Every structure is written in structure tokens, then in C-alpha cells.
Coordinates of C-alpha atoms in Angstrom, one line a residue:
Chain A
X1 CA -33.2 -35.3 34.1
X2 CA -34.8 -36.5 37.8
X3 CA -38.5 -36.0 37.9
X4 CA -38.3 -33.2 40.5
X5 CA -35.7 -31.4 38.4
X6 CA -38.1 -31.5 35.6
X7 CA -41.4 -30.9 37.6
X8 CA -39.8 -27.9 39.1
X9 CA -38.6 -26.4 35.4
X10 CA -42.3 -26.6 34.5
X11 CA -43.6 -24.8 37.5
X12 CA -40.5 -22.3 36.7
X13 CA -41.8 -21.3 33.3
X14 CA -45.2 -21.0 33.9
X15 CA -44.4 -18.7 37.2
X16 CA -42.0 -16.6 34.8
X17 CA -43.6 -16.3 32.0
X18 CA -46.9 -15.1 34.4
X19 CA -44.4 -12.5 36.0
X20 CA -43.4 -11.9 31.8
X21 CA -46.6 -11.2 31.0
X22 CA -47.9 -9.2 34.0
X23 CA -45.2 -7.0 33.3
X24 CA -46.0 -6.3 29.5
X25 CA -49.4 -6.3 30.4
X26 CA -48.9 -3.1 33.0
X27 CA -46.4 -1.8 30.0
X28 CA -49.8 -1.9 27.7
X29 CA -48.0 -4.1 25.2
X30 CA -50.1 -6.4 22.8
X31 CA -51.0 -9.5 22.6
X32 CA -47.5 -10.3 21.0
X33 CA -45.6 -8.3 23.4
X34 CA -47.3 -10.2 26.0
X35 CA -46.2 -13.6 24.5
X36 CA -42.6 -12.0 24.0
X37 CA -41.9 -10.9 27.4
X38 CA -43.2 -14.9 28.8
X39 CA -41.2 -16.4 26.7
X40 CA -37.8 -13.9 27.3
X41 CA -38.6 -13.9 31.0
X42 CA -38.7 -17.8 31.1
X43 CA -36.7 -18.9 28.1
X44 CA -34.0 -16.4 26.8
X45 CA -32.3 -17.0 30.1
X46 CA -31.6 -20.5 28.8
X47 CA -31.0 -19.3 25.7
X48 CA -28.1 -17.3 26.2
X49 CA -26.2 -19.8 28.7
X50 CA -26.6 -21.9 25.4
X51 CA -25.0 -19.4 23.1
X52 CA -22.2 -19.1 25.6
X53 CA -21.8 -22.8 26.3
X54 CA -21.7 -22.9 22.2
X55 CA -24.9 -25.2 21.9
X56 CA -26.5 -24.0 19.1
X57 CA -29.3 -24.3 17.6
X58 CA -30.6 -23.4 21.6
X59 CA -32.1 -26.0 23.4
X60 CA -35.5 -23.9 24.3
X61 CA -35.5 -23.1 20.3
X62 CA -35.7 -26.4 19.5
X63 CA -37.8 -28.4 22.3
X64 CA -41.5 -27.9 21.5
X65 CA -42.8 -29.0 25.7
X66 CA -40.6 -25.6 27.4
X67 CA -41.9 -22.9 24.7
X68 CA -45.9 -24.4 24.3
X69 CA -46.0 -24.4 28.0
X70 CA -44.8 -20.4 28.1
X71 CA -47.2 -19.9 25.8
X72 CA -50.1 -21.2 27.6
X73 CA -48.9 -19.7 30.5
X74 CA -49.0 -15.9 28.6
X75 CA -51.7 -16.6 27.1
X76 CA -54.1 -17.4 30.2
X77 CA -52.6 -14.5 32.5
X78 CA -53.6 -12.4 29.5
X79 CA -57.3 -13.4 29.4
X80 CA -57.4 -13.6 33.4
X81 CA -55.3 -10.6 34.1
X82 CA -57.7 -9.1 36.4
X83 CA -57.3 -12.8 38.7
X84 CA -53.7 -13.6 38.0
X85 CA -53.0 -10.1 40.0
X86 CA -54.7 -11.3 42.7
X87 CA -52.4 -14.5 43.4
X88 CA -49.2 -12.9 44.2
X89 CA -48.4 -15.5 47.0
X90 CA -48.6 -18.6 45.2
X91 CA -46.7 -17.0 42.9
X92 CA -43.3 -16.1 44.5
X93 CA -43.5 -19.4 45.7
X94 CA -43.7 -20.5 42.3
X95 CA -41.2 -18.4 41.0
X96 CA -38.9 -19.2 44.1
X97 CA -38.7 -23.0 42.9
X98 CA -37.8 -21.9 39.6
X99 CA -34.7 -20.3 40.4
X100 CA -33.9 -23.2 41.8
X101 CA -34.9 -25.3 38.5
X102 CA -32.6 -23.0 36.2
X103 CA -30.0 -22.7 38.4
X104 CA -29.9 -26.2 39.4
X105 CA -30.1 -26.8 35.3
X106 CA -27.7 -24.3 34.3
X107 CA -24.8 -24.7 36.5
X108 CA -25.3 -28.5 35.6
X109 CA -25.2 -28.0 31.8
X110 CA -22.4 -25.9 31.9
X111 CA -20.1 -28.0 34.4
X112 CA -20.8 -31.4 31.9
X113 CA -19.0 -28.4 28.7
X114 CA -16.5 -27.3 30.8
X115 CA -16.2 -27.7 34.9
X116 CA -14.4 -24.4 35.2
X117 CA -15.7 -22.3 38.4
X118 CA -16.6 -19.1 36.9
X119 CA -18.2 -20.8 33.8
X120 CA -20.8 -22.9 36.1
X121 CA -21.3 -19.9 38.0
X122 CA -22.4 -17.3 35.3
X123 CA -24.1 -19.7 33.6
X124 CA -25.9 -21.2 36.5
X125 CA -26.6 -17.2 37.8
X126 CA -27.8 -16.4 34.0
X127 CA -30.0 -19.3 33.6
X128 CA -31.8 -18.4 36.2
X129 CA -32.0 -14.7 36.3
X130 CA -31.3 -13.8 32.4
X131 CA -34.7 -13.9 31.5
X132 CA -35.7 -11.5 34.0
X133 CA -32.9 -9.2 32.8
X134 CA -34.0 -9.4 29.3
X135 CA -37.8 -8.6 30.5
X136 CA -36.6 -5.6 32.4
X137 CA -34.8 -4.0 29.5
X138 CA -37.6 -4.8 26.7
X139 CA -39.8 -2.9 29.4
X140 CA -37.3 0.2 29.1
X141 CA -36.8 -0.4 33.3
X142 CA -33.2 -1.1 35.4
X143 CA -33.1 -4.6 35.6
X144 CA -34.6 -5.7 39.0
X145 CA -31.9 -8.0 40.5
X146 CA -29.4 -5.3 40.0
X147 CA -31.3 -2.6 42.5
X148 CA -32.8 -5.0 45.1
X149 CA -33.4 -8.4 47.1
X150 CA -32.0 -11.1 47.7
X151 CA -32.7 -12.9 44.6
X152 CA -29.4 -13.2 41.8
X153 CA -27.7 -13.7 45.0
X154 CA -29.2 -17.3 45.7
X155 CA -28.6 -18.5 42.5
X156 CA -25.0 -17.3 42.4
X157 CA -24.5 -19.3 45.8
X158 CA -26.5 -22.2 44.2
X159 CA -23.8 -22.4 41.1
X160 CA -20.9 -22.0 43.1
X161 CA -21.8 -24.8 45.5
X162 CA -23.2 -27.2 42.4
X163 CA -19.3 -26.2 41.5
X164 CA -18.0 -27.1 44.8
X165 CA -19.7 -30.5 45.5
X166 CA -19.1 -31.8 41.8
X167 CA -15.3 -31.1 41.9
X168 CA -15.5 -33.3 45.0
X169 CA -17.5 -36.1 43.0
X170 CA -21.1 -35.8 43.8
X171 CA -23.3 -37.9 42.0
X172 CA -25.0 -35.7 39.4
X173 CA -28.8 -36.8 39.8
X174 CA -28.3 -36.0 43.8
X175 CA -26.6 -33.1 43.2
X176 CA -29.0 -31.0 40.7
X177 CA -32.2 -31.9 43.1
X178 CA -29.5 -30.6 46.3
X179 CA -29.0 -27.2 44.5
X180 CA -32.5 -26.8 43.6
X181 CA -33.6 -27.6 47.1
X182 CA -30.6 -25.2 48.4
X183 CA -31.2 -22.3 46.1
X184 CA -35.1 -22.1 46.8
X185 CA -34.3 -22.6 50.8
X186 CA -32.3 -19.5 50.3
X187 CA -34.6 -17.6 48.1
X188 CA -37.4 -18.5 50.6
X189 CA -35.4 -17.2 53.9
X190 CA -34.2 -14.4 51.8
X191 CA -38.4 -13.5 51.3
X192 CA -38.7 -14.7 55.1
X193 CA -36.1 -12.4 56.7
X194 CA -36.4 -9.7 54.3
X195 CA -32.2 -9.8 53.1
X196 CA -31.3 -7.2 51.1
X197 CA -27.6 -6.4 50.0
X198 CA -26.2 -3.6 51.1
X199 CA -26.2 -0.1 49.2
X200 CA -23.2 2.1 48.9
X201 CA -24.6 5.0 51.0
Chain B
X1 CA 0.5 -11.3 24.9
X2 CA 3.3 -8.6 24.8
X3 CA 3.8 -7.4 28.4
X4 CA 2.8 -3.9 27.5
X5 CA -0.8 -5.1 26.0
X6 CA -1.1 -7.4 29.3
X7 CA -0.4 -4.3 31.7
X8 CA -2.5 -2.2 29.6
X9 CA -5.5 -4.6 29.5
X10 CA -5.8 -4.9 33.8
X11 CA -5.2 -1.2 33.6
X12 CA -8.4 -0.9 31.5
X13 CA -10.0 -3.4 33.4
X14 CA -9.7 -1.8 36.2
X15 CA -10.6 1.7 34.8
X16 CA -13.8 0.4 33.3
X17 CA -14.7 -1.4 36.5
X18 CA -14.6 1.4 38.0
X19 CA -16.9 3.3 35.9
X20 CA -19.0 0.5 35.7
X21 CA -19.0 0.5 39.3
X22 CA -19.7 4.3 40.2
X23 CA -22.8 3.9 37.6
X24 CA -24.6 1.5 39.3
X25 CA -23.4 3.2 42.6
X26 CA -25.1 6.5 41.2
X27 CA -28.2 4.6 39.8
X28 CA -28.7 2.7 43.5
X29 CA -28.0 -0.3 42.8
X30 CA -26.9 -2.8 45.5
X31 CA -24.2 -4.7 46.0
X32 CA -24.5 -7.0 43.2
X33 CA -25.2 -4.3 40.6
X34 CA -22.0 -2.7 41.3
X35 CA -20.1 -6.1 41.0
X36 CA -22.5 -6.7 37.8
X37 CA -22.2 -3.4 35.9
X38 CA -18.2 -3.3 37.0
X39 CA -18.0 -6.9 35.1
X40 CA -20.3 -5.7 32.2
X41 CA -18.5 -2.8 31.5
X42 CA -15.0 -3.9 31.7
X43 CA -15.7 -8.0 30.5
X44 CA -18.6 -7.7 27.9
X45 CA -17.6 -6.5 25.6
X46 CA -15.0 -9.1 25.1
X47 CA -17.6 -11.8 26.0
X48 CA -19.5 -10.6 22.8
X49 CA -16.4 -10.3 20.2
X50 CA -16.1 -13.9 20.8
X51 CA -19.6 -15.2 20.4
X52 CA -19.1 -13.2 17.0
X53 CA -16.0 -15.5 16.5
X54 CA -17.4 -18.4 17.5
X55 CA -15.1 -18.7 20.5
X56 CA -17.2 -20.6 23.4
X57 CA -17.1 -20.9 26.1
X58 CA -15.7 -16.9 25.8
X59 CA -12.5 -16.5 27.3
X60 CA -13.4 -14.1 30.0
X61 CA -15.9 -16.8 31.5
X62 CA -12.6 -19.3 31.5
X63 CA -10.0 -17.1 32.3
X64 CA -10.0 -16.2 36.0
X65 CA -7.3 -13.7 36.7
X66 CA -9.4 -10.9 34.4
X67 CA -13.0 -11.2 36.5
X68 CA -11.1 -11.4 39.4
X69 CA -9.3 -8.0 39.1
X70 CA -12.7 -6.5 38.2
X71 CA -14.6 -7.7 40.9
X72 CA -11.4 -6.8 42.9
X73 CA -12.2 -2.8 41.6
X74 CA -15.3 -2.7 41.6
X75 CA -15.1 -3.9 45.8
X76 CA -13.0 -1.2 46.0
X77 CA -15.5 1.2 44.6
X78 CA -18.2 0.5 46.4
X79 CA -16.3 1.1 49.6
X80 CA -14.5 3.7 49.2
X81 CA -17.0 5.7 47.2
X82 CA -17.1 8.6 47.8
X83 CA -12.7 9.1 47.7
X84 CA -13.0 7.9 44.1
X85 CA -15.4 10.4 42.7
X86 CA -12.6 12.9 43.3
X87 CA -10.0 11.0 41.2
X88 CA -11.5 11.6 37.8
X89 CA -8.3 12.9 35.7
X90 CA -6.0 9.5 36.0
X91 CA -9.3 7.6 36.0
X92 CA -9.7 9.0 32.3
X93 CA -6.0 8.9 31.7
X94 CA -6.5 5.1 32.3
X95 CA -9.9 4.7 30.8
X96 CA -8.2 5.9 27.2
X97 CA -5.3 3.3 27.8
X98 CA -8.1 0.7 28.0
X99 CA -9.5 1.7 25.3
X100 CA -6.4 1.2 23.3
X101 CA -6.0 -2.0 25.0
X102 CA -8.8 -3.9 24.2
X103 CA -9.1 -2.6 20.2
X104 CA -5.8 -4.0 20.0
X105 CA -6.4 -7.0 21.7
X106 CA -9.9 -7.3 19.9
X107 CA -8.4 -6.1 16.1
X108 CA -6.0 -8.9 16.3
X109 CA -8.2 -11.8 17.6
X110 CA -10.7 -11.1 15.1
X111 CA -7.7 -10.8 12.4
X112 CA -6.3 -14.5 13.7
X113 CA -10.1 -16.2 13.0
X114 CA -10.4 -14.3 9.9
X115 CA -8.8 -11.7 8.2
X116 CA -12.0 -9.7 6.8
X117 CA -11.9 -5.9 7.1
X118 CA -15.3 -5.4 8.8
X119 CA -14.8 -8.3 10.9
X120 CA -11.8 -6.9 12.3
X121 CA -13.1 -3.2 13.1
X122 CA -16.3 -4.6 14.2
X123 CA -14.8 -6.8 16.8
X124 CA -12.2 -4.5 17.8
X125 CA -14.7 -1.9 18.6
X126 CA -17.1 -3.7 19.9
X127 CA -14.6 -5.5 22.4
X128 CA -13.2 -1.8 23.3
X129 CA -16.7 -0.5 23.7
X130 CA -19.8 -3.1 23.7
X131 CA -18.8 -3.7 27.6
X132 CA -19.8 0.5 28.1
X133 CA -23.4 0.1 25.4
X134 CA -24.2 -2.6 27.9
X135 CA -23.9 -0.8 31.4
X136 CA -25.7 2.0 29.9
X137 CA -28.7 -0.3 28.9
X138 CA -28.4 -1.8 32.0
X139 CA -28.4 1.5 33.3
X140 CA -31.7 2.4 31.4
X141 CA -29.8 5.1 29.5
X142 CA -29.3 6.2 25.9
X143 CA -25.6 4.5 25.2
X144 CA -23.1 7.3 25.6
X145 CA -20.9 6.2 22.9
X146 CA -23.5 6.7 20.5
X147 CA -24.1 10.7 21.6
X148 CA -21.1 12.2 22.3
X149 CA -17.6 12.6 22.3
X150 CA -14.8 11.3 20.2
X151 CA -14.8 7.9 21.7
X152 CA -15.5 5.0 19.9
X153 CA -14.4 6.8 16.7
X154 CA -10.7 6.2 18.0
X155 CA -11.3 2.2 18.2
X156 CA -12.8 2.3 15.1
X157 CA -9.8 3.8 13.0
X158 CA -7.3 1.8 16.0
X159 CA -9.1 -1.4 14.4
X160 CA -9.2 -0.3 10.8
X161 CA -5.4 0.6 11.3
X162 CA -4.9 -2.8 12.7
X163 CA -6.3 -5.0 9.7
X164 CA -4.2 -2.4 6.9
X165 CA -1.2 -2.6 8.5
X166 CA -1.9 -6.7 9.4
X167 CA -2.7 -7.4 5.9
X168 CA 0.5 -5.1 4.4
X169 CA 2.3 -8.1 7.1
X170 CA 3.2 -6.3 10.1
X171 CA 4.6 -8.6 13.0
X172 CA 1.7 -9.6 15.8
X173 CA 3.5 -8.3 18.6
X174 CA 4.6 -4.8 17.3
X175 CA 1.7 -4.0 15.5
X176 CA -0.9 -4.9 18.7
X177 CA 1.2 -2.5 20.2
X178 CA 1.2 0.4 17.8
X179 CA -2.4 -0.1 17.2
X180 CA -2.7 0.3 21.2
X181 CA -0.7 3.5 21.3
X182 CA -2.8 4.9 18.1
X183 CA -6.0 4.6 19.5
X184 CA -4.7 5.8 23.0
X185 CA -3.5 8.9 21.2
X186 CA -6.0 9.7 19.2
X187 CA -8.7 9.4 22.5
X188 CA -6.0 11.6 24.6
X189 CA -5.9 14.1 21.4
X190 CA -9.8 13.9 21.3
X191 CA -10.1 14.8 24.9
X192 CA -7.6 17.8 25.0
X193 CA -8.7 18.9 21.5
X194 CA -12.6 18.8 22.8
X195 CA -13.1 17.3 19.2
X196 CA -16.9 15.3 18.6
X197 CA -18.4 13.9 15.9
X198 CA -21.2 16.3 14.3
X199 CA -25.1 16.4 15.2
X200 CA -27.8 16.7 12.4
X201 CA -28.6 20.4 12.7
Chain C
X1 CA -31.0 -16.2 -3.7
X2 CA -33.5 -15.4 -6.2
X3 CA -33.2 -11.7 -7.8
X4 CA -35.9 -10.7 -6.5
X5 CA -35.0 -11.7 -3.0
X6 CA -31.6 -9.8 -3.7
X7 CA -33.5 -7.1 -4.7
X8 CA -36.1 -6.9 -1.5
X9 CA -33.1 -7.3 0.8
X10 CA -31.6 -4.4 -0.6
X11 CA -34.5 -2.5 -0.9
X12 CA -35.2 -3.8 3.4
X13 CA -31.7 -2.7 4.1
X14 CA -32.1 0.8 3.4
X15 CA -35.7 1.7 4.2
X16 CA -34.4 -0.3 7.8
X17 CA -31.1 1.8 8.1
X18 CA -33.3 5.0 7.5
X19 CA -35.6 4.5 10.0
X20 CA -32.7 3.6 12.3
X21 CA -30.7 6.3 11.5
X22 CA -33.7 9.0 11.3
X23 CA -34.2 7.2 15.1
X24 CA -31.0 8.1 15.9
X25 CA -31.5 11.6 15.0
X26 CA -34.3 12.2 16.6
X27 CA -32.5 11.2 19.6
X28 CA -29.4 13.7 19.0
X29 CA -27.4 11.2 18.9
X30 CA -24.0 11.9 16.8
X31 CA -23.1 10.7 13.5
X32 CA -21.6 7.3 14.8
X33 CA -24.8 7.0 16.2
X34 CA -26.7 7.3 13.0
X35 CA -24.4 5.0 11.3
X36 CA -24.9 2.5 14.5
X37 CA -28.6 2.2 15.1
X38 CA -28.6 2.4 10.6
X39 CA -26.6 -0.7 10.4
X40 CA -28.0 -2.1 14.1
X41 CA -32.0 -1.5 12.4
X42 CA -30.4 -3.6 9.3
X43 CA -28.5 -6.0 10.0
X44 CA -28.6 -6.8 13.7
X45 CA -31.4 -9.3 13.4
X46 CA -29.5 -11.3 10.9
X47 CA -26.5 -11.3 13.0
X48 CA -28.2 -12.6 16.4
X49 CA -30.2 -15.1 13.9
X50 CA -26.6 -16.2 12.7
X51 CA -25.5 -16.6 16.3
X52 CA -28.5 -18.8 17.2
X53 CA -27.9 -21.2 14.5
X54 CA -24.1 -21.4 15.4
X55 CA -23.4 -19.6 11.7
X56 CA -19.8 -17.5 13.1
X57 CA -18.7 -15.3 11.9
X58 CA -22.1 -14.1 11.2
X59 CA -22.6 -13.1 7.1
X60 CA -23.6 -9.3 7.8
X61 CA -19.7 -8.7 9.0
X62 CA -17.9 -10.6 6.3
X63 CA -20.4 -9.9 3.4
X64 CA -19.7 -6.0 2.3
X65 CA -22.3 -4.9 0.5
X66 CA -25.1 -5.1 2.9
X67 CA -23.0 -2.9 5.4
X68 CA -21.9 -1.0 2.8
X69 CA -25.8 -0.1 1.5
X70 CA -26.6 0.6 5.3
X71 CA -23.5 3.1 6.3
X72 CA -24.2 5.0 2.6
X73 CA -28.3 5.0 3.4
X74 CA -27.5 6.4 7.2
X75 CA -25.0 8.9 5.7
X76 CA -27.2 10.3 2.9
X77 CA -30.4 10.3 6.2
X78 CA -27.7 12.0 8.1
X79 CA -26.9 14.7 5.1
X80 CA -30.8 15.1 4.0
X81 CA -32.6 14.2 7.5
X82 CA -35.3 17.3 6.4
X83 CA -36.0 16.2 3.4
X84 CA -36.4 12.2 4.2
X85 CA -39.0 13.8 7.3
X86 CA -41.4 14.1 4.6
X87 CA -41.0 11.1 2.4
X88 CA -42.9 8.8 4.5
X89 CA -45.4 6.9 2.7
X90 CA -42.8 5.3 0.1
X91 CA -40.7 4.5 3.2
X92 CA -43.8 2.5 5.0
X93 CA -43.7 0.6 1.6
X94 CA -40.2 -0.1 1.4
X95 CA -40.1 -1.2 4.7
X96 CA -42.8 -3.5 4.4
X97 CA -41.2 -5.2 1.4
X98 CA -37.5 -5.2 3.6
X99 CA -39.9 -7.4 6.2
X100 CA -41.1 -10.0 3.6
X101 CA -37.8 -10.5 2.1
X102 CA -35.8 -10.6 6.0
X103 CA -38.8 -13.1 7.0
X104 CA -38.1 -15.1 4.2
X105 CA -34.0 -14.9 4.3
X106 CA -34.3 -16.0 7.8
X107 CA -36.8 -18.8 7.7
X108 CA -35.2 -20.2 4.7
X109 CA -31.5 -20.3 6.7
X110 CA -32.9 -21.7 9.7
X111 CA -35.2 -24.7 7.7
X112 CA -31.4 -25.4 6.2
X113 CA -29.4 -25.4 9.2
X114 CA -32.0 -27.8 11.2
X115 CA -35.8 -28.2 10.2
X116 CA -37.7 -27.2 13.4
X117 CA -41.2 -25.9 13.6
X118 CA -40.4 -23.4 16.7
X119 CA -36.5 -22.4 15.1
X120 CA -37.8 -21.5 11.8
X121 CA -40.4 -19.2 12.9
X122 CA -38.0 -17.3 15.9
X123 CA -35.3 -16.9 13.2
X124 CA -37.2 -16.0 10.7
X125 CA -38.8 -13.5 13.3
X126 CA -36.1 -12.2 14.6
X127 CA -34.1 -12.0 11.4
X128 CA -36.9 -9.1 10.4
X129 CA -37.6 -7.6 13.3
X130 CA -34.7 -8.2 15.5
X131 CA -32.9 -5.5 14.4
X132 CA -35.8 -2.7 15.0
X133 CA -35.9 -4.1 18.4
X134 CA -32.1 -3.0 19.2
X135 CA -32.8 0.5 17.6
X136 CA -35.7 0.9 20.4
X137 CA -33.3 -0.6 23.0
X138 CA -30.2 1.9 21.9
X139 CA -32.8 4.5 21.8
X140 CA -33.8 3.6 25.6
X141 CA -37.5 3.0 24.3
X142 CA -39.9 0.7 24.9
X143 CA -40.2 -2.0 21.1
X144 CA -42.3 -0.3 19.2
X145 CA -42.9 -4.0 17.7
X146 CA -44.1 -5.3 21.6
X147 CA -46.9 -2.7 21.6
X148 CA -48.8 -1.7 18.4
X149 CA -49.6 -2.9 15.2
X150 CA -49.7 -5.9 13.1
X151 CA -45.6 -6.2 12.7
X152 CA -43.5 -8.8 13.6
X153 CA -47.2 -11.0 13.4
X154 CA -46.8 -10.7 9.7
X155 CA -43.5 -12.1 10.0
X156 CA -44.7 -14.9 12.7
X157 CA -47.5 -15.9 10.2
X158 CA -44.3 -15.7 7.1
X159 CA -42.3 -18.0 8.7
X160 CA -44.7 -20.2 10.2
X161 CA -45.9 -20.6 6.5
X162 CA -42.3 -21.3 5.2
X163 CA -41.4 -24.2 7.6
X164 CA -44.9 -25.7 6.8
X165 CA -44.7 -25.5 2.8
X166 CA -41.4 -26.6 3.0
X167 CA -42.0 -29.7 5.1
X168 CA -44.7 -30.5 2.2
X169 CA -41.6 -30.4 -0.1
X170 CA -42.0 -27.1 -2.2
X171 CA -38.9 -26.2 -3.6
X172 CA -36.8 -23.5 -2.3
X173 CA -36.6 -20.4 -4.6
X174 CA -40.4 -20.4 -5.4
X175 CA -41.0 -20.4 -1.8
X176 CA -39.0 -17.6 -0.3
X177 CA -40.2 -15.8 -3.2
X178 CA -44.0 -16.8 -2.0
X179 CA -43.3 -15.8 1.8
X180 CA -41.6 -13.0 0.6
X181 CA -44.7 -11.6 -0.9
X182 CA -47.2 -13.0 1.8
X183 CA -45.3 -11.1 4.3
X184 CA -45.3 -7.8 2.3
X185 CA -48.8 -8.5 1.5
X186 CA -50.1 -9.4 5.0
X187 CA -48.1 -6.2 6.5
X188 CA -49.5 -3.9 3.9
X189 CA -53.2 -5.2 4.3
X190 CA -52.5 -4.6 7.9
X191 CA -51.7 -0.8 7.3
X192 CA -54.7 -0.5 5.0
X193 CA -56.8 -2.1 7.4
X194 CA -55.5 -0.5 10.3
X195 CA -55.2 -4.0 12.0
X196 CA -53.7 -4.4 15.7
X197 CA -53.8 -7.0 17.9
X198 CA -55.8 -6.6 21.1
X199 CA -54.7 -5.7 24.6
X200 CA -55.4 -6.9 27.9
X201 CA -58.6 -4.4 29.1

């Protein structure tokens, strides 16, 4: 894995399993419920493009670096709540560079199983936004990338172009840091220019 | 496949794309929700029975004409809303082929990895009706299978029939088919006959 | 297994598939729901700790007697739900013995398919508390396990105790029998105690 690939999958799970924990912290969860939904919103994503790729036991089950840093991550936004609700900028920054990590990773994982275009994509798009998906429904609330933003979106178009530019050869390495660097650009604009996707009215 | 399970399958993808479709439509959702809960409803279900089998990467994932028709419907849906809220008779004519469909598709490729009664009535079930339990959670709404309605009673005695009349050595292709028209007939009975399963009083 | 591990399963099996099923109830759902969130309460941990350590099919859906115990538990709650309303402190027991012997089952499949500190204790975990997780989820409610009580940090503490006695070589049977009671110990001190774990203020 390149450095920035790797340095951006850090900065993705801590700003995931802060938005994990913020979330079970507004639900008045526990302590364990805070942990949970960090881990889900960061990990489970992961997780589940593993159980469908057929790598089992998961990946994030099994590397100690992801999960302790998730941890950590829960564990300080629970004793700083109060100033972790304060930082919201940072943060979507943060969180905007880990969609492109997990896509980036996902699509990547998936093409080197199987490069099939539909495969990279869900994968890539699950990676990325599973965890999220997971949070919403252990919080009892309609999943957020489903109702609004520009956000799912990105990493869809980030796992369909890793497909695109691999079937043409791309050298992996290059390729993984261009998606990541494309799929935060997108997710950026998208926060920039407010895009939404349309409703049916 | 035998060409009446193949028609009978996009006829159910279809159908469940649709209701997919009008729930996330009805829930506000944008765009991508529709395409989402369309895909979940009509492809999850499926996507589960073979993570159960061990089947990876799942066949839906792989297998491009089936997604394509649901995001196809589900397209559809979204524009032309408000026509298809009037079309609810054919739409649950076709929702009960579907239904049929996919329990016979699911009975037998859980009978072909291994011939174990629950096995086979779990999987054929839950590839007939997981896909619906999912849009509902996704939804944020009690699972409608599980309140009401004669519904995933018929897949469950379409799947039990399945692995009887398997193991007494039916041929493949004729009994998919019969099992098909069972559980179509018994959710076509259930609808004109009003029948449900009984509440605790 | 141990006897008394057989035993303990069975006795977690029903106590699980009546809460699921009295749940259900509650809810007004039908009697496929009962039997659903019965066997989903039981059994649905085990299955989703199967799938994580690549065990397909899972064991709960070619292994009948475990179904079999749940669908005959959720039926009798179905037939007698007044009655089980007022037998709740030897359910609290039973249940509490179901999560030692779950914790244990789990941990001690997951140490066998790969040795990993993290693996062990989420199987483990989840095998015990998994399955209460998708009742709440069905039931369109918040875990009750992410927001009160000393629960699932019973079965944390379990498994974290199996993978690190078993690393030190103790052999097999004593041990699951040890986390067994630990679990059930730990869990019933927590009732007695009224133990919870804090919330963000």
C-alpha cells in the first residue's frame, strides 16, 4: 500500500469513527455503544466488501493498527464530546479524504479478486459508505446517503473510474492515490457547490 | 435456467424494483436511494442466499444483465412517478410471479450446494424475500413480511415443497418450475382469499 | 462440546427465542414474525459469526435441533404469551446462562479457525449478542445492548478471557466450561449490582 494511501486510511478511521461516536453519543448510548458505532461507521464497511469478495476471516478483524486506532478515536470524542462538537470543519475535511481512502482501497481490493465492473463498483461504493449505512440503522435512522448530498455519489464515480483506468492498464500504485485524490476532489466540490441529487417531486 | 424461470425472474426484478423504488420515492429519498432501495429489494436477497452458500463474489454482483434491468426500473420509476402509483393490480400480479421466481430459483441453488431441508427453505425464502426485510430497514420500518399478510408463508412451503419433491428425485427443470407456479398460486390464493397468519390476541 | 455446554446452549436458545418472539409480540407482529425474530434472537449471531470465519453453510441451518428448540420455544411464547409475561425473573436467569455458553461457543470456534486477539473477542461477541441485535433492528428499535446495562461487556470480558487462557495453553473443554461460567457470573453480578457503564454527560 503507498504511504498516502495508508496515511489517508488513518485519517479516514479516526474522522468516522468520531462521526460514529457523535452519533451514539446524541442517541445516549453507553460507553459500548459508543465504541460500537466507531468501529461500524469506520470498519464494518470493510468488513462487508470482505464477506462479499470471500476473504474471510475479515481483514479489519484480524489487523490490530485499523481497530486500536477506532478505538482511540471513540474513546477520546467520548471524554471530549463537549470540544469534538465544536470542530465540525476539520472534520468533513477529514471525513472527505476518507471516502477517498476506502474507495480508493475497496475498488482496488476487489478488482485484484475479480476485475468485473459492477463488482469494483459496489464494493468500492460499500467500502466507503457501508459503515455509515450500518451506523444509521443501529441508530434506528434512514441511512443518510440514501436521502441527501452528494456523498455515495463520489465514491460510486471513484469505483467506476478505478474500473475504467485499470482495464486500460494503469499502474496500480498510481492508480489508487488518482482515485483517492479524484473521489475527495469530488466530495470537496460536491460540499463547495452544494450538489445534491435530484428528488422525485 | 428454463426459459419460463428466466422470464419470471426479470419480471420479479422488475416488480420489486419497482416497489423498492416508490418506497424510497415515498420516504424522500434522492436519486440514489431510489436506484439503491430498487437494487436492495429486488437483488438482496439473492446477494445474501449466497453468502449463506458460500458463493463469492455473489452472482448478482457478477452478473450484469440482472442489476441492469433494476436500475433500468427503478429509472423508470422515478420519472414517471406519479403514472405508476396508479398501476397497482398488474404490479401485484407481477410482484407474486417474483415471488415464485426467486424461491424456485433460491430452493434449488441451495439444494445443488447441499441438500439439507432447512438449508433449502431458508435460502429459498430468504432469496424471495430478504431483498423486501432490507428495504424496509432501510426504510426505518418494521419489516412487512413479518406483520402481515400471507406472504412469505407461500415461499416458505414453495421451498419446503422444493427439497420433498427434490429429494423423492424430481427432474431440475420441471420441478423449479412447479415449485414457481406453487408458490405463485398459493400468494395469488392468499391475496383473493384475504387469508393472514394469526396475531397473539 | 462439553454437556454442560450442550446443556447451556439449549437452555440460551430458548430463554433467547422467547424474548425474541415475546419482542415480536409486543410489536403485533404475526406468527411468522414470532417464529422469525425467535430463531433471528437465537441463532442469528452464530450464523453471521459462521460467515465471518468463512464457516458456509453456517451450522444453525444444517444442524436441526437448535432451530428446532427455537421454532417449538416461539410457538409455545406464541400459544401462552400471558402467561410467559409474568415469568420474568427465571427468564433473566436463563438468559444469562444462554450468554455464557454463546460467549464461550463463539470464542472457542473462532480461537480454532485462526488464533487472533481482536477475532476471538468480536466472534465470541457477536455469537451472544448478535442475535439480540437483529431482534432490535427487525423491531425498528434502537440495541437495547448499545445503550444500557452491563451486556454484551460480560461477553467482551468472556472472550477476551478465552483467547488469553487459551494462548497460555489451557485445554479446551475446561476452558469453555470456565468462560462459560465467568460470563454467567459476571452478567448476574451485573444485575445484582445494577452495574452500567457510563455515558457521555
Amino acid at each position: 500500500m503507498s504511504l498516502i494511501l495508508l496515511i489517508t486510511n488513518y485519517i479516514g478511521i479516526i474522522a468516522f469513527s468520531i462521526a460514529g461516536s457523535m452519533k451514539a453519543i446524541e442517541k445516549k448510548m453507553d460507553l459500548l455503544g459508543v465504541l460500537t458505532l466507531g468501529f461500524s461507521t469506520s470498519l464494518a464497511g470493510g468488513i462487508l466488501a470482505d464477506l462479499l469478495l470471500g476473504i474471510t476471516p475479515p481483514t479489519n478483524l484480524i489487523y490490530i493498527p485499523y481497530p486500536t486506532v477506532s478505538f482511540v478515536a471513540s474513546l477520546l470524542t467520548f471524554a471530549f464530546y463537549k470540544r469534538f462538537s465544536h470542530v465540525n470543519k476539520p472534520l468533513i475535511y477529514a471525513d472527505a479524504l476518507g471516502l477517498g481512502a476506502f474507495t480508493a482501497s475497496g475498488a482496488s481490493l476487489a478488482f485484484g479478486v475479480k476485475p468485473e465492473p459492477l463488482l469494483v463498483i459496489m464494493v468500492g461504493t460499500i467500502t466507503a459508505v457501508g459503515g455509515g449505512v450500518l451506523r444509521d440503522i443501529l441508530a434506528n435512522e434512514i441511512p443518510l446517503v440514501l436521502t441527501k448530498e452528494f456523498y455515495a455519489s463520489a465514491a460510486i464515480i471513484g469505483s467506476a473510474s478505478y474500473y475504467g483506468l485499470a482495464e486500460i492498464g494503469l499502474q496500480t500504485g498510481f492508480l489508487t492515490t488518482l482515485i483517492l485524490l479524484l473521489t475527495f476532489g469530488l466530495r470537496l466540490l460536491a460540499i463547495e457547490m452544494k450538489w445534491k441529487l435530484p428528488n422525485a417531486a
